[in-house]
Tab-separated table of C-alpha atoms in Angstrom:
chain	number	residue	atom	x	y	z
S	23	MET	CA	-39.803	-114.172	39.393
S	24	ALA	CA	-36.715	-112.007	39.374
S	25	GLN	CA	-37.087	-108.654	41.022
S	26	PRO	CA	-36.623	-105.601	38.794
S	27	THR	CA	-33.275	-103.899	39.014
S	28	GLN	CA	-33.227	-101.344	41.781
S	29	PRO	CA	-31.826	-97.929	40.876
S	30	ASP	CA	-28.505	-97.208	42.513
S	31	PRO	CA	-29.130	-94.405	45.038
S	32	PHE	CA	-25.599	-93.191	44.400
S	33	LEU	CA	-26.611	-92.344	40.841
S	34	GLU	CA	-30.053	-90.955	41.616
S	35	VAL	CA	-28.890	-87.412	42.192
S	36	CYS	CA	-31.187	-84.431	42.058
S	37	ARG	CA	-30.815	-83.497	38.398
S	38	ASP	CA	-33.048	-80.461	38.716
S	39	SER	CA	-30.080	-78.637	40.239
S	40	ASP	CA	-27.485	-80.357	38.022
S	41	ALA	CA	-26.446	-77.857	35.368
S	42	GLY	CA	-24.650	-80.529	33.347
S	43	ALA	CA	-27.725	-82.744	33.272
S	44	ALA	CA	-29.985	-79.847	32.311
S	45	PHE	CA	-27.544	-78.926	29.528
S	46	VAL	CA	-28.083	-82.347	27.942
S	47	LEU	CA	-31.641	-83.264	28.925
S	48	GLU	CA	-33.114	-80.056	27.513
S	49	SER	CA	-31.629	-80.891	24.110
S	50	LYS	CA	-33.942	-82.350	21.472
S	51	GLY	CA	-32.100	-83.052	18.249
S	52	GLU	CA	-32.356	-85.305	15.227
S	53	TRP	CA	-30.053	-88.033	14.030
S	54	TRP	CA	-28.222	-85.666	11.679
S	55	HIS	CA	-27.526	-83.361	14.608
S	56	ALA	CA	-25.914	-86.326	16.326
S	57	GLY	CA	-23.798	-86.729	13.195
S	58	PHE	CA	-22.607	-83.129	13.506
S	59	HIS	CA	-21.716	-83.624	17.161
S	60	LEU	CA	-20.024	-86.980	16.619
S	61	THR	CA	-17.879	-85.756	13.739
S	62	THR	CA	-16.843	-82.628	15.599
S	63	ALA	CA	-16.045	-84.639	18.725
S	64	ILE	CA	-13.748	-86.968	16.766
S	65	VAL	CA	-12.149	-84.502	14.366
S	66	GLY	CA	-9.743	-82.482	16.452
S	67	PRO	CA	-6.101	-81.477	16.727
S	68	THR	CA	-5.051	-85.139	16.659
S	69	ILE	CA	-6.158	-85.333	13.015
S	70	LEU	CA	-3.313	-82.969	12.155
S	71	THR	CA	-0.824	-85.510	13.493
S	72	LEU	CA	-1.869	-88.277	11.083
S	73	PRO	CA	1.174	-87.736	8.812
S	74	TYR	CA	3.392	-88.735	11.737
S	75	VAL	CA	1.587	-92.086	11.859
S	76	PHE	CA	2.743	-92.997	8.376
S	77	ARG	CA	6.147	-91.487	8.976
S	78	GLY	CA	6.709	-93.779	11.941
S	79	LEU	CA	5.027	-96.950	10.656
S	80	GLY	CA	5.225	-96.673	6.890
S	81	TRP	CA	2.377	-96.755	4.388
S	82	GLY	CA	1.364	-100.401	4.675
S	83	LEU	CA	1.524	-100.847	8.435
S	84	GLY	CA	0.179	-97.341	9.006
S	85	PHE	CA	-2.972	-97.920	6.940
S	86	THR	CA	-3.461	-101.345	8.503
S	87	CYS	CA	-3.196	-100.074	12.081
S	88	LEU	CA	-5.402	-97.072	11.335
S	89	THR	CA	-8.101	-99.276	9.787
S	90	VAL	CA	-8.011	-101.819	12.609
S	91	MET	CA	-8.166	-99.108	15.270
S	92	GLY	CA	-11.075	-97.452	13.481
S	93	PHE	CA	-12.988	-100.745	13.443
S	94	VAL	CA	-12.229	-101.451	17.108
S	95	THR	CA	-13.160	-97.924	18.203
S	96	PHE	CA	-16.472	-97.731	16.372
S	97	TYR	CA	-17.398	-101.258	17.422
S	98	SER	CA	-16.777	-100.233	21.028
S	99	TYR	CA	-19.016	-97.208	20.412
S	100	TYR	CA	-21.694	-99.578	19.137
S	101	LEU	CA	-21.411	-101.777	22.224
S	102	MET	CA	-21.557	-98.747	24.494
S	103	SER	CA	-24.665	-97.518	22.700
S	104	LYS	CA	-26.299	-100.904	23.254
S	105	VAL	CA	-25.437	-100.751	26.959
S	106	LEU	CA	-26.850	-97.239	27.208
S	107	ASP	CA	-30.014	-98.360	25.442
S	108	HIS	CA	-30.328	-101.354	27.775
S	109	CYS	CA	-29.984	-99.118	30.822
S	110	GLU	CA	-32.543	-96.691	29.373
S	111	LYS	CA	-35.116	-99.464	28.964
S	112	ALA	CA	-34.469	-100.540	32.544
S	113	GLY	CA	-35.256	-97.023	33.739
S	114	ARG	CA	-31.655	-95.983	34.390
S	115	ARG	CA	-30.791	-93.142	32.057
S	116	HIS	CA	-27.125	-92.218	31.946
S	117	ILE	CA	-25.979	-89.023	30.313
S	118	ARG	CA	-22.293	-89.180	31.238
S	119	PHE	CA	-19.548	-91.772	31.175
S	120	ARG	CA	-19.018	-91.663	34.918
S	121	GLU	CA	-22.652	-92.551	35.600
S	122	LEU	CA	-22.494	-95.428	33.132
S	123	ALA	CA	-19.252	-96.700	34.678
S	124	ALA	CA	-20.727	-96.503	38.170
S	125	ASP	CA	-23.784	-98.484	37.047
S	126	VAL	CA	-21.833	-101.177	35.206
S	127	LEU	CA	-18.702	-101.430	37.357
S	128	GLY	CA	-20.008	-100.245	40.708
S	129	SER	CA	-20.500	-96.863	42.334
S	130	GLY	CA	-17.360	-96.918	44.423
S	131	TRP	CA	-13.872	-95.917	43.332
S	132	MET	CA	-14.651	-96.505	39.638
S	133	PHE	CA	-16.928	-93.449	39.602
S	134	TYR	CA	-14.111	-91.184	40.766
S	135	PHE	CA	-11.545	-92.958	38.597
S	136	VAL	CA	-13.569	-92.117	35.480
S	137	ILE	CA	-13.968	-88.523	36.671
S	138	PHE	CA	-10.187	-88.262	37.071
S	139	ILE	CA	-9.495	-89.707	33.606
S	140	GLN	CA	-12.109	-87.518	31.916
S	141	THR	CA	-10.903	-84.388	33.680
S	142	ALA	CA	-7.289	-85.051	32.700
S	143	ILE	CA	-8.194	-85.726	29.059
S	144	ASN	CA	-10.584	-82.790	28.747
S	145	THR	CA	-8.059	-80.441	30.334
S	146	GLY	CA	-5.329	-81.529	27.942
S	147	VAL	CA	-7.581	-81.352	24.897
S	148	GLY	CA	-8.962	-77.968	25.911
S	149	ILE	CA	-5.540	-76.430	26.440
S	150	GLY	CA	-4.191	-77.981	23.249
S	151	ALA	CA	-7.141	-76.759	21.182
S	152	ILE	CA	-6.814	-73.206	22.501
S	153	LEU	CA	-3.068	-73.084	21.838
S	154	LEU	CA	-3.446	-74.584	18.366
S	155	ALA	CA	-6.243	-72.172	17.459
S	156	GLY	CA	-4.153	-69.246	18.668
S	157	GLU	CA	-1.183	-70.360	16.573
S	158	CYS	CA	-3.392	-70.780	13.492
S	159	LEU	CA	-4.781	-67.278	13.915
S	160	GLN	CA	-1.274	-65.912	14.297
S	161	ILE	CA	-0.173	-67.635	11.071
S	162	MET	CA	-3.094	-66.160	9.134
S	163	TYR	CA	-2.483	-62.754	10.692
S	164	SER	CA	1.217	-62.876	9.793
S	165	ASP	CA	0.374	-63.667	6.168
S	166	LEU	CA	-2.125	-60.812	5.932
S	167	TYR	CA	-0.153	-58.295	7.993
S	168	PRO	CA	3.563	-59.207	7.956
S	169	ASN	CA	4.427	-56.179	10.076
S	170	GLY	CA	1.527	-56.545	12.485
S	171	SER	CA	2.060	-55.924	16.178
S	172	LEU	CA	-0.184	-58.655	17.638
S	173	LYS	CA	1.602	-61.434	19.515
S	174	LEU	CA	0.772	-65.097	20.023
S	175	TYR	CA	-0.507	-64.638	23.578
S	176	GLU	CA	-3.046	-62.096	22.328
S	177	PHE	CA	-4.513	-64.594	19.875
S	178	ILE	CA	-4.608	-67.218	22.616
S	179	ALA	CA	-6.530	-64.749	24.788
S	180	MET	CA	-8.997	-64.132	21.937
S	181	VAL	CA	-9.629	-67.846	21.502
S	182	THR	CA	-10.064	-68.267	25.252
S	183	VAL	CA	-12.725	-65.546	25.319
S	184	VAL	CA	-14.584	-67.236	22.453
S	185	MET	CA	-14.454	-70.577	24.277
S	186	ILE	CA	-15.834	-68.962	27.428
S	187	VAL	CA	-18.706	-67.446	25.436
S	188	LEU	CA	-19.518	-70.783	23.778
S	189	SER	CA	-19.531	-72.495	27.164
S	190	GLN	CA	-22.462	-70.291	28.177
S	191	LEU	CA	-24.831	-71.787	25.593
S	192	PRO	CA	-27.947	-73.090	27.362
S	193	THR	CA	-28.142	-76.609	25.884
S	194	PHE	CA	-26.057	-79.142	24.021
S	195	HIS	CA	-28.490	-78.766	21.129
S	196	SER	CA	-27.447	-75.115	20.838
S	197	LEU	CA	-24.108	-76.269	19.445
S	198	ARG	CA	-25.625	-77.924	16.369
S	199	HIS	CA	-25.063	-74.974	14.025
S	200	ILE	CA	-21.514	-74.441	15.240
S	201	ASN	CA	-20.778	-78.140	14.842
S	202	LEU	CA	-22.276	-78.083	11.341
S	203	VAL	CA	-19.893	-75.283	10.387
S	204	SER	CA	-17.070	-77.262	11.984
S	205	LEU	CA	-18.063	-80.320	9.951
S	206	LEU	CA	-18.041	-78.336	6.701
S	207	LEU	CA	-14.677	-76.781	7.548
S	208	SER	CA	-13.235	-80.206	8.347
S	209	LEU	CA	-14.451	-81.609	5.031
S	210	GLY	CA	-13.128	-78.565	3.202
S	211	TYR	CA	-9.760	-78.900	4.903
S	212	SER	CA	-9.575	-82.589	3.999
S	213	PHE	CA	-10.405	-81.996	0.330
S	214	LEU	CA	-7.971	-79.090	0.090
S	215	VAL	CA	-5.125	-81.088	1.620
S	216	VAL	CA	-5.778	-84.087	-0.630
S	217	GLY	CA	-5.992	-81.853	-3.693
S	218	ALA	CA	-2.821	-79.978	-2.744
S	219	CYS	CA	-0.929	-83.234	-2.197
S	220	ILE	CA	-2.051	-84.622	-5.561
S	221	ASN	CA	-1.134	-81.377	-7.287
S	222	ALA	CA	2.273	-81.328	-5.608
S	223	GLY	CA	2.861	-84.948	-6.571
S	224	PHE	CA	2.247	-84.299	-10.271
S	225	SER	CA	4.053	-80.968	-10.294
S	226	LYS	CA	7.300	-80.727	-12.243
S	227	ASN	CA	8.866	-78.754	-9.404
S	228	ALA	CA	7.771	-81.173	-6.691
S	229	PRO	CA	10.331	-81.753	-3.933
S	230	PRO	CA	11.995	-85.175	-3.806
S	231	LYS	CA	9.914	-87.848	-2.088
S	232	ASP	CA	11.367	-90.002	0.648
S	233	TYR	CA	9.069	-92.536	2.343
S	234	SER	CA	11.809	-94.457	4.110
S	235	LEU	CA	11.847	-94.834	7.886
S	236	GLU	CA	14.535	-93.447	10.162
S	237	SER	CA	17.912	-95.057	9.786
S	238	SER	CA	18.513	-95.403	13.528
S	239	LYS	CA	16.869	-98.384	15.225
S	240	SER	CA	16.115	-96.433	18.397
S	241	ALA	CA	14.560	-93.605	16.361
S	242	ARG	CA	12.349	-96.111	14.531
S	243	ILE	CA	11.191	-97.583	17.840
S	244	PHE	CA	10.319	-94.178	19.308
S	245	SER	CA	8.560	-93.140	16.087
S	246	ALA	CA	6.571	-96.373	16.068
S	247	PHE	CA	5.358	-95.843	19.635
S	248	THR	CA	4.498	-92.229	18.820
S	249	SER	CA	2.469	-93.405	15.838
S	250	ILE	CA	0.678	-96.018	17.937
S	251	SER	CA	-0.236	-93.426	20.573
S	252	ILE	CA	-1.659	-91.154	17.868
S	253	ILE	CA	-3.698	-93.989	16.360
S	254	ALA	CA	-5.020	-94.987	19.789
S	255	ALA	CA	-6.481	-91.501	20.317
S	256	ILE	CA	-7.383	-90.541	16.761
S	257	PHE	CA	-11.022	-91.713	16.921
S	258	GLY	CA	-11.550	-90.830	20.571
S	259	ASN	CA	-14.834	-89.329	21.713
S	260	GLY	CA	-15.600	-88.318	25.275
S	261	ILE	CA	-19.263	-87.321	24.916
S	262	LEU	CA	-20.925	-90.367	23.351
S	263	PRO	CA	-23.701	-90.650	26.006
S	264	GLU	CA	-24.584	-86.984	25.534
S	265	ILE	CA	-24.647	-87.378	21.756
S	266	GLN	CA	-26.826	-90.490	21.854
S	267	LEU	CA	-29.308	-88.744	24.113
S	268	GLN	CA	-29.870	-86.053	21.475
S	269	PHE	CA	-32.270	-88.151	19.440
S	270	LEU	CA	-33.809	-90.460	22.037
S	271	ASP	CA	-37.488	-90.319	22.912
S	272	ILE	CA	-37.205	-88.655	26.306
S	273	GLY	CA	-40.909	-88.952	27.083
S	274	HIS	CA	-40.865	-92.677	26.384
S	275	LEU	CA	-37.799	-93.112	28.563
S	276	GLU	CA	-39.378	-91.214	31.425
S	277	MET	CA	-42.445	-93.462	31.202
S	278	ASN	CA	-40.209	-96.543	31.418
S	279	ARG	CA	-38.440	-95.015	34.391
S	280	ILE	CA	-41.727	-94.315	36.201
S	281	GLN	CA	-43.006	-97.829	35.518
S	282	THR	CA	-39.774	-99.337	36.847
S	283	PHE	CA	-39.997	-97.308	40.052
S	284	SER	CA	-43.675	-98.216	40.512
S	285	ARG	CA	-42.901	-101.928	40.171
S	286	ALA	CA	-40.033	-101.573	42.622
């Protein structure tokens, strides 16, 4: 009879003193909370760059690539969820990508490689989100107070303070209300943009429409690669293990973990 899988000692860290683990493991949400988190994790500044996808690839190829990438991305999410569920049933609960990668691919250099990739992506996304939020606040402020004295760096500082405050929330589950508001704002933004575009299209004073690609071959090539890079990241989500853990039966998983250790 095959021996049960032994837990990797590299992964069996003391999670009682792991603030990141406590942040996730103390969360007890429902499936709709996971929907809030998943939507908010996907909908980000990259959504605002979608028009450049169709500008660089055209309507037909742009929609095709976007649809194919959406299918591939969500199917990969499904496969990852199945792997996480399989590891859970085997008594190896993973709450972060780096732990899952170390379990599946080995606990050597792959663990640190994933940490490096995640850190680089999260740093870029965090900085980009703060700068974009600061610019949006400045635009609204300029419309309300054309002669106002506040500068862009002051709005960036305000957003940074808010981000620091939000980072102090005790659990991942504490973000559910904020993510619900974010979901509603994202839906509202989408409906407003679609409605505004339709209204502009039927308006008598609508600007001339030009859906042609760039005339220069080199410009078309660069635009195509830019569009592909946007599509590749448009459905990205770096916290899928944390989201999936929101609505898992933690007590049942702990029992499986204890039984696995006792058999080992």
